[in-house]
Amino acid sequence: DTEVTQTPKHLVMGMTNKKSLKCEQHMGHRAMYWYKQKAKKPPELMFVYSYEKLSINESVPSRFSPECPNSSLLNLHLHALQPEDSALYLCASSYTTSYNEQFFGPGTRLTVL
Amino acid sequence: GEDVEQSLFLSVREGDSSVINCTYTDSSSTYLYWYKQEPGAGLQLLTYIFSNMDMKQDQRLTVLLNKKDKHLSLRIADTQTGDSAIYFCAEVPGDGGSQGNLIFGKGTKLSVKP
């Protein structure tokens, strides 16, 4: 299995909702990443988990809360989002953070109303 | 800080070669990557080159690296309509290499005309 899966594919939520994005990989990778991508822009790093511990938080607002329950799973909990948070959220994984050959999932297209 | 620079658009005819250029920022970057993104999809890792190499060839793809000028290029031979996509170059800065910090260029949109 050489892929990263993400669910849901699309998500529409109101500003008062709480929702979660899920990412899964079964490649034995110990580093997992969340990126945010706005239209016609490159991905921007949000969080890095290394061996299930948060190693990088790129000054992301607290309305985004990451969680890594085990080495295969990565969640992003969303609460009280703003319309400007609408974007494609991409998950990626790599063997470790020292081996940066990152494999990306297909993304979750998030719309905040 | 400086940005990873790429031209925004490239248009070629089917069967021609495409060359996508990138100027990166950190002369101590260890790995440089090329990713492809089709509309509405995630990023697909195409190829990468280690900083001690000048060239890497993988089927239709050739990567050239000029460390002196911090210039990276991706050549696609016999370009097909299925190659139409956005191509991102990415670097791992020397001081971020242990933390997985990929720095992306803005992306080059390749359009292939039949």
PDB file of C-alpha atoms in Angstrom:
ATOM      1  CA  ASP A   1       0.000   0.000   0.000  1.00  0.00           C
ATOM      2  CA  THR A   2       1.754   3.162  -1.205  1.00  0.00           C
ATOM      3  CA  GLU A   3      -0.913   5.763  -0.825  1.00  0.00           C
ATOM      4  CA  VAL A   4      -2.138   8.383   1.579  1.00  0.00           C
ATOM      5  CA  THR A   5      -5.904   8.523   1.960  1.00  0.00           C
ATOM      6  CA  GLN A   6      -7.948  11.470   3.170  1.00  0.00           C
ATOM      7  CA  THR A   7     -11.591  11.747   4.189  1.00  0.00           C
ATOM      8  CA  PRO A   8     -13.880  13.411   3.494  1.00  0.00           C
ATOM      9  CA  LYS A   9     -13.154  14.507  -0.070  1.00  0.00           C
ATOM     10  CA  HIS A  10     -15.359  17.582   0.310  1.00  0.00           C
ATOM     11  CA  LEU A  11     -16.641  19.331   3.431  1.00  0.00           C
ATOM     12  CA  VAL A  12     -18.971  22.298   3.832  1.00  0.00           C
ATOM     13  CA  MET A  13     -19.326  23.722   7.313  1.00  0.00           C
ATOM     14  CA  GLY A  14     -20.697  26.748   9.074  1.00  0.00           C
ATOM     15  CA  MET A  15     -18.631  28.994  11.282  1.00  0.00           C
ATOM     16  CA  THR A  16     -20.090  27.460  14.459  1.00  0.00           C
ATOM     17  CA  ASN A  17     -19.609  23.829  13.448  1.00  0.00           C
ATOM     18  CA  LYS A  18     -17.037  21.348  14.709  1.00  0.00           C
ATOM     19  CA  LYS A  19     -15.684  18.887  12.166  1.00  0.00           C
ATOM     20  CA  SER A  20     -12.620  16.717  11.663  1.00  0.00           C
ATOM     21  CA  LEU A  21     -10.449  15.796   8.702  1.00  0.00           C
ATOM     22  CA  LYS A  22      -8.837  12.384   8.644  1.00  0.00           C
ATOM     23  CA  CYS A  23      -5.646  11.146   7.018  1.00  0.00           C
ATOM     24  CA  GLU A  24      -4.293   7.607   6.930  1.00  0.00           C
ATOM     25  CA  GLN A  25      -1.175   5.887   5.582  1.00  0.00           C
ATOM     26  CA  HIS A  26       0.072   2.320   5.886  1.00  0.00           C
ATOM     27  CA  MET A  27       3.578   2.776   4.498  1.00  0.00           C
ATOM     28  CA  GLY A  28       5.241   2.676   7.910  1.00  0.00           C
ATOM     29  CA  HIS A  29       6.063   6.379   7.674  1.00  0.00           C
ATOM     30  CA  ARG A  30       6.804   8.088  10.984  1.00  0.00           C
ATOM     31  CA  ALA A  31       6.403  11.694   9.805  1.00  0.00           C
ATOM     32  CA  MET A  32       3.037  13.163   8.843  1.00  0.00           C
ATOM     33  CA  TYR A  33       2.143  16.657   7.687  1.00  0.00           C
ATOM     34  CA  TRP A  34      -0.827  18.971   7.230  1.00  0.00           C
ATOM     35  CA  TYR A  35      -0.729  21.597   4.479  1.00  0.00           C
ATOM     36  CA  LYS A  36      -3.219  24.256   3.455  1.00  0.00           C
ATOM     37  CA  GLN A  37      -3.495  25.206  -0.213  1.00  0.00           C
ATOM     38  CA  LYS A  38      -5.445  28.188  -1.483  1.00  0.00           C
ATOM     39  CA  ALA A  39      -6.437  28.391  -5.148  1.00  0.00           C
ATOM     40  CA  LYS A  40      -3.528  29.050  -7.530  1.00  0.00           C
ATOM     41  CA  LYS A  41      -1.032  29.002  -4.648  1.00  0.00           C
ATOM     42  CA  PRO A  42       1.544  26.476  -3.448  1.00  0.00           C
ATOM     43  CA  PRO A  43       0.861  24.373  -0.349  1.00  0.00           C
ATOM     44  CA  GLU A  44       1.687  26.023   2.973  1.00  0.00           C
ATOM     45  CA  LEU A  45       2.906  23.880   5.833  1.00  0.00           C
ATOM     46  CA  MET A  46       0.685  23.906   8.937  1.00  0.00           C
ATOM     47  CA  PHE A  47       1.857  21.082  11.207  1.00  0.00           C
ATOM     48  CA  VAL A  48       4.469  18.329  11.309  1.00  0.00           C
ATOM     49  CA  TYR A  49       4.241  15.202  13.436  1.00  0.00           C
ATOM     50  CA  SER A  50       7.325  13.109  14.007  1.00  0.00           C
ATOM     51  CA  TYR A  51       6.935   9.759  15.764  1.00  0.00           C
ATOM     52  CA  GLU A  52       3.430  10.830  16.830  1.00  0.00           C
ATOM     53  CA  LYS A  53       4.694  14.004  18.495  1.00  0.00           C
ATOM     54  CA  LEU A  54       4.005  17.503  17.199  1.00  0.00           C
ATOM     55  CA  SER A  55       7.338  18.889  16.025  1.00  0.00           C
ATOM     56  CA  ILE A  56       6.308  21.929  13.981  1.00  0.00           C
ATOM     57  CA  ASN A  57       3.335  24.275  14.354  1.00  0.00           C
ATOM     58  CA  GLU A  58       3.670  27.060  11.808  1.00  0.00           C
ATOM     59  CA  SER A  59       1.822  29.626  13.957  1.00  0.00           C
ATOM     60  CA  VAL A  60      -1.529  28.148  12.984  1.00  0.00           C
ATOM     61  CA  PRO A  61      -4.611  29.608  14.759  1.00  0.00           C
ATOM     62  CA  SER A  62      -5.978  27.482  17.593  1.00  0.00           C
ATOM     63  CA  ARG A  63      -9.229  26.896  15.701  1.00  0.00           C
ATOM     64  CA  PHE A  64      -7.168  24.201  13.916  1.00  0.00           C
ATOM     65  CA  SER A  65      -6.208  21.385  16.285  1.00  0.00           C
ATOM     66  CA  PRO A  66      -4.101  18.466  15.016  1.00  0.00           C
ATOM     67  CA  GLU A  67      -4.015  15.027  16.565  1.00  0.00           C
ATOM     68  CA  CYS A  68      -1.922  11.950  15.830  1.00  0.00           C
ATOM     69  CA  PRO A  69      -3.584   8.979  17.608  1.00  0.00           C
ATOM     70  CA  ASN A  70      -1.098   6.464  16.186  1.00  0.00           C
ATOM     71  CA  SER A  71       1.628   6.199  13.574  1.00  0.00           C
ATOM     72  CA  SER A  72      -0.843   5.607  10.734  1.00  0.00           C
ATOM     73  CA  LEU A  73      -3.472   8.222  11.507  1.00  0.00           C
ATOM     74  CA  LEU A  74      -3.521  11.998  11.492  1.00  0.00           C
ATOM     75  CA  ASN A  75      -6.562  14.122  12.270  1.00  0.00           C
ATOM     76  CA  LEU A  76      -7.236  17.820  11.965  1.00  0.00           C
ATOM     77  CA  HIS A  77     -10.033  19.064  14.227  1.00  0.00           C
ATOM     78  CA  LEU A  78     -11.803  22.211  13.063  1.00  0.00           C
ATOM     79  CA  HIS A  79     -13.822  24.572  15.236  1.00  0.00           C
ATOM     80  CA  ALA A  80     -15.154  28.110  14.747  1.00  0.00           C
ATOM     81  CA  LEU A  81     -13.553  28.498  11.338  1.00  0.00           C
ATOM     82  CA  GLN A  82     -13.722  31.621   9.206  1.00  0.00           C
ATOM     83  CA  PRO A  83     -14.666  31.850   5.508  1.00  0.00           C
ATOM     84  CA  GLU A  84     -11.023  32.647   4.693  1.00  0.00           C
ATOM     85  CA  ASP A  85     -10.115  29.167   5.966  1.00  0.00           C
ATOM     86  CA  SER A  86     -11.792  27.694   2.890  1.00  0.00           C
ATOM     87  CA  ALA A  87      -9.054  25.834   1.014  1.00  0.00           C
ATOM     88  CA  LEU A  88      -7.731  22.426  -0.016  1.00  0.00           C
ATOM     89  CA  TYR A  89      -6.236  20.676   3.018  1.00  0.00           C
ATOM     90  CA  LEU A  90      -3.518  18.229   2.102  1.00  0.00           C
ATOM     91  CA  CYS A  91      -2.004  15.514   4.230  1.00  0.00           C
ATOM     92  CA  ALA A  92       1.417  14.057   3.478  1.00  0.00           C
ATOM     93  CA  SER A  93       3.738  11.487   4.982  1.00  0.00           C
ATOM     94  CA  SER A  94       7.415  10.596   4.729  1.00  0.00           C
ATOM     95  CA  TYR A  95       9.629   7.897   6.183  1.00  0.00           C
ATOM     96  CA  THR A  96      10.976  10.371   8.743  1.00  0.00           C
ATOM     97  CA  THR A  97      11.409  14.141   8.782  1.00  0.00           C
ATOM     98  CA  SER A  98      15.025  13.624   7.679  1.00  0.00           C
ATOM     99  CA  TYR A  99      13.870  11.828   4.527  1.00  0.00           C
ATOM    100  CA  ASN A 100      11.682  14.437   2.897  1.00  0.00           C
ATOM    101  CA  GLU A 101      10.286  12.371   0.038  1.00  0.00           C
ATOM    102  CA  GLN A 102       6.758  13.306   0.977  1.00  0.00           C
ATOM    103  CA  PHE A 103       3.754  11.458  -0.383  1.00  0.00           C
ATOM    104  CA  PHE A 104       0.556  13.458  -0.557  1.00  0.00           C
ATOM    105  CA  GLY A 105      -3.071  12.482  -0.223  1.00  0.00           C
ATOM    106  CA  PRO A 106      -5.753  13.779  -2.597  1.00  0.00           C
ATOM    107  CA  GLY A 107      -6.852  16.459  -0.143  1.00  0.00           C
ATOM    108  CA  THR A 108     -10.095  17.604   1.463  1.00  0.00           C
ATOM    109  CA  ARG A 109     -11.796  20.562  -0.214  1.00  0.00           C
ATOM    110  CA  LEU A 110     -13.158  22.637   2.683  1.00  0.00           C
ATOM    111  CA  THR A 111     -15.740  25.395   2.291  1.00  0.00           C
ATOM    112  CA  VAL A 112     -16.643  27.529   5.305  1.00  0.00           C
ATOM    113  CA  LEU A 113     -19.917  29.404   4.978  1.00  0.00           C
TER     114      LEU A 113
ATOM    115  CA  GLY B   1      12.932  35.956   3.012  1.00  0.00           C
ATOM    116  CA  GLU B   2      13.570  34.933  -0.570  1.00  0.00           C
ATOM    117  CA  ASP B   3      11.051  32.891  -2.524  1.00  0.00           C
ATOM    118  CA  VAL B   4      11.531  29.815  -4.666  1.00  0.00           C
ATOM    119  CA  GLU B   5      10.931  31.264  -8.141  1.00  0.00           C
ATOM    120  CA  GLN B   6       9.202  29.639 -11.090  1.00  0.00           C
ATOM    121  CA  SER B   7       7.665  31.066 -14.234  1.00  0.00           C
ATOM    122  CA  LEU B   8       3.886  30.833 -13.947  1.00  0.00           C
ATOM    123  CA  PHE B   9       2.929  29.491 -17.356  1.00  0.00           C
ATOM    124  CA  LEU B  10       4.320  27.295 -20.137  1.00  0.00           C
ATOM    125  CA  SER B  11       2.531  26.226 -23.303  1.00  0.00           C
ATOM    126  CA  VAL B  12       3.878  23.540 -25.637  1.00  0.00           C
ATOM    127  CA  ARG B  13       2.622  21.359 -28.500  1.00  0.00           C
ATOM    128  CA  GLU B  14       2.086  17.646 -28.016  1.00  0.00           C
ATOM    129  CA  GLY B  15       5.263  15.738 -28.852  1.00  0.00           C
ATOM    130  CA  ASP B  16       7.574  18.674 -28.101  1.00  0.00           C
ATOM    131  CA  SER B  17       9.876  18.848 -25.086  1.00  0.00           C
ATOM    132  CA  SER B  18       8.899  20.996 -22.106  1.00  0.00           C
ATOM    133  CA  VAL B  19      11.431  22.678 -19.840  1.00  0.00           C
ATOM    134  CA  ILE B  20      10.257  24.043 -16.508  1.00  0.00           C
ATOM    135  CA  ASN B  21      12.731  26.178 -14.597  1.00  0.00           C
ATOM    136  CA  CYS B  22      13.118  26.925 -10.905  1.00  0.00           C
ATOM    137  CA  THR B  23      15.468  29.097  -8.871  1.00  0.00           C
ATOM    138  CA  TYR B  24      15.758  28.040  -5.265  1.00  0.00           C
ATOM    139  CA  THR B  25      16.957  29.966  -2.263  1.00  0.00           C
ATOM    140  CA  ASP B  26      19.309  27.952  -0.079  1.00  0.00           C
ATOM    141  CA  SER B  27      22.670  26.867  -1.453  1.00  0.00           C
ATOM    142  CA  SER B  28      22.875  24.263   1.335  1.00  0.00           C
ATOM    143  CA  SER B  29      19.591  22.589   0.339  1.00  0.00           C
ATOM    144  CA  THR B  30      20.173  18.856   0.300  1.00  0.00           C
ATOM    145  CA  TYR B  31      17.243  17.578  -1.743  1.00  0.00           C
ATOM    146  CA  LEU B  32      15.245  19.288  -4.476  1.00  0.00           C
ATOM    147  CA  TYR B  33      11.912  17.925  -5.642  1.00  0.00           C
ATOM    148  CA  TRP B  34       9.479  18.175  -8.508  1.00  0.00           C
ATOM    149  CA  TYR B  35       5.783  17.639  -7.808  1.00  0.00           C
ATOM    150  CA  LYS B  36       2.862  17.509 -10.270  1.00  0.00           C
ATOM    151  CA  GLN B  37      -0.651  18.621  -9.370  1.00  0.00           C
ATOM    152  CA  GLU B  38      -3.609  17.952 -11.640  1.00  0.00           C
ATOM    153  CA  PRO B  39      -6.821  19.993 -11.164  1.00  0.00           C
ATOM    154  CA  GLY B  40      -8.611  19.172  -7.928  1.00  0.00           C
ATOM    155  CA  ALA B  41      -6.014  16.592  -6.921  1.00  0.00           C
ATOM    156  CA  GLY B  42      -3.179  16.252  -4.425  1.00  0.00           C
ATOM    157  CA  LEU B  43       0.496  16.502  -5.261  1.00  0.00           C
ATOM    158  CA  GLN B  44       2.274  13.653  -6.994  1.00  0.00           C
ATOM    159  CA  LEU B  45       6.003  13.297  -6.391  1.00  0.00           C
ATOM    160  CA  LEU B  46       7.599  13.078  -9.840  1.00  0.00           C
ATOM    161  CA  THR B  47      11.286  12.983  -9.091  1.00  0.00           C
ATOM    162  CA  TYR B  48      13.975  14.433  -6.898  1.00  0.00           C
ATOM    163  CA  ILE B  49      17.678  15.146  -7.065  1.00  0.00           C
ATOM    164  CA  PHE B  50      20.282  15.108  -4.354  1.00  0.00           C
ATOM    165  CA  SER B  51      22.485  18.170  -4.147  1.00  0.00           C
ATOM    166  CA  ASN B  52      25.686  16.301  -5.054  1.00  0.00           C
ATOM    167  CA  MET B  53      24.246  15.380  -8.473  1.00  0.00           C
ATOM    168  CA  ASP B  54      24.163  17.463 -11.658  1.00  0.00           C
ATOM    169  CA  MET B  55      21.618  15.453 -13.563  1.00  0.00           C
ATOM    170  CA  LYS B  56      19.074  12.729 -13.045  1.00  0.00           C
ATOM    171  CA  GLN B  57      17.099  10.969 -15.752  1.00  0.00           C
ATOM    172  CA  ASP B  58      13.950   8.935 -15.178  1.00  0.00           C
ATOM    173  CA  GLN B  59      12.192   7.788 -18.363  1.00  0.00           C
ATOM    174  CA  ARG B  60      10.801  10.969 -20.010  1.00  0.00           C
ATOM    175  CA  LEU B  61      11.956  13.200 -17.167  1.00  0.00           C
ATOM    176  CA  THR B  62      15.396  14.824 -16.897  1.00  0.00           C
ATOM    177  CA  VAL B  63      16.350  16.988 -13.933  1.00  0.00           C
ATOM    178  CA  LEU B  64      19.318  19.343 -14.209  1.00  0.00           C
ATOM    179  CA  LEU B  65      20.861  21.046 -11.190  1.00  0.00           C
ATOM    180  CA  ASN B  66      23.214  24.032 -11.281  1.00  0.00           C
ATOM    181  CA  LYS B  67      24.249  24.578  -7.669  1.00  0.00           C
ATOM    182  CA  LYS B  68      26.347  27.630  -8.446  1.00  0.00           C
ATOM    183  CA  ASP B  69      23.327  29.485  -9.813  1.00  0.00           C
ATOM    184  CA  LYS B  70      20.811  27.677  -7.539  1.00  0.00           C
ATOM    185  CA  HIS B  71      18.935  26.695 -10.681  1.00  0.00           C
ATOM    186  CA  LEU B  72      16.884  23.561 -11.154  1.00  0.00           C
ATOM    187  CA  SER B  73      15.087  22.466 -14.307  1.00  0.00           C
ATOM    188  CA  LEU B  74      12.691  19.691 -15.289  1.00  0.00           C
ATOM    189  CA  ARG B  75      12.638  18.549 -18.892  1.00  0.00           C
ATOM    190  CA  ILE B  76       9.721  16.425 -20.080  1.00  0.00           C
ATOM    191  CA  ALA B  77      10.440  14.687 -23.372  1.00  0.00           C
ATOM    192  CA  ASP B  78       7.645  13.923 -25.877  1.00  0.00           C
ATOM    193  CA  THR B  79       5.114  15.935 -23.863  1.00  0.00           C
ATOM    194  CA  GLN B  80       1.592  14.499 -23.860  1.00  0.00           C
ATOM    195  CA  THR B  81      -1.788  16.081 -23.121  1.00  0.00           C
ATOM    196  CA  GLY B  82      -1.834  14.075 -19.877  1.00  0.00           C
ATOM    197  CA  ASP B  83       1.192  16.088 -18.746  1.00  0.00           C
ATOM    198  CA  SER B  84      -0.979  19.211 -18.509  1.00  0.00           C
ATOM    199  CA  ALA B  85      -0.852  20.178 -14.833  1.00  0.00           C
ATOM    200  CA  ILE B  86       0.834  22.515 -12.379  1.00  0.00           C
ATOM    201  CA  TYR B  87       4.441  21.636 -11.580  1.00  0.00           C
ATOM    202  CA  PHE B  88       5.970  22.685  -8.275  1.00  0.00           C
ATOM    203  CA  CYS B  89       9.627  22.630  -7.411  1.00  0.00           C
ATOM    204  CA  ALA B  90      10.433  22.322  -3.711  1.00  0.00           C
ATOM    205  CA  GLU B  91      13.569  22.525  -1.617  1.00  0.00           C
ATOM    206  CA  VAL B  92      14.533  21.388   1.824  1.00  0.00           C
ATOM    207  CA  PRO B  93      16.588  24.220   3.340  1.00  0.00           C
ATOM    208  CA  GLY B  94      19.835  23.205   4.971  1.00  0.00           C
ATOM    209  CA  ASP B  95      18.639  24.174   8.429  1.00  0.00           C
ATOM    210  CA  GLY B  96      15.201  22.620   8.008  1.00  0.00           C
ATOM    211  CA  GLY B  97      16.267  19.299   6.636  1.00  0.00           C
ATOM    212  CA  SER B  98      15.733  17.500   9.892  1.00  0.00           C
ATOM    213  CA  GLN B  99      12.248  18.893  10.368  1.00  0.00           C
ATOM    214  CA  GLY B 100      10.609  18.078   7.071  1.00  0.00           C
ATOM    215  CA  ASN B 101      10.148  21.683   6.037  1.00  0.00           C
ATOM    216  CA  LEU B 102       9.508  21.658   2.273  1.00  0.00           C
ATOM    217  CA  ILE B 103       9.559  25.105   0.656  1.00  0.00           C
ATOM    218  CA  PHE B 104       7.509  25.199  -2.552  1.00  0.00           C
ATOM    219  CA  GLY B 105       7.746  27.455  -5.553  1.00  0.00           C
ATOM    220  CA  LYS B 106       4.562  29.117  -6.819  1.00  0.00           C
ATOM    221  CA  GLY B 107       4.085  26.475  -9.493  1.00  0.00           C
ATOM    222  CA  THR B 108       4.260  26.466 -13.306  1.00  0.00           C
ATOM    223  CA  LYS B 109       1.072  25.695 -15.187  1.00  0.00           C
ATOM    224  CA  LEU B 110       1.936  23.536 -18.186  1.00  0.00           C
ATOM    225  CA  SER B 111      -0.599  23.513 -21.030  1.00  0.00           C
ATOM    226  CA  VAL B 112      -0.123  20.957 -23.785  1.00  0.00           C
ATOM    227  CA  LYS B 113      -1.882  21.682 -27.065  1.00  0.00           C
ATOM    228  CA  PRO B 114      -2.790  18.752 -29.345  1.00  0.00           C
TER     229      PRO B 114
END
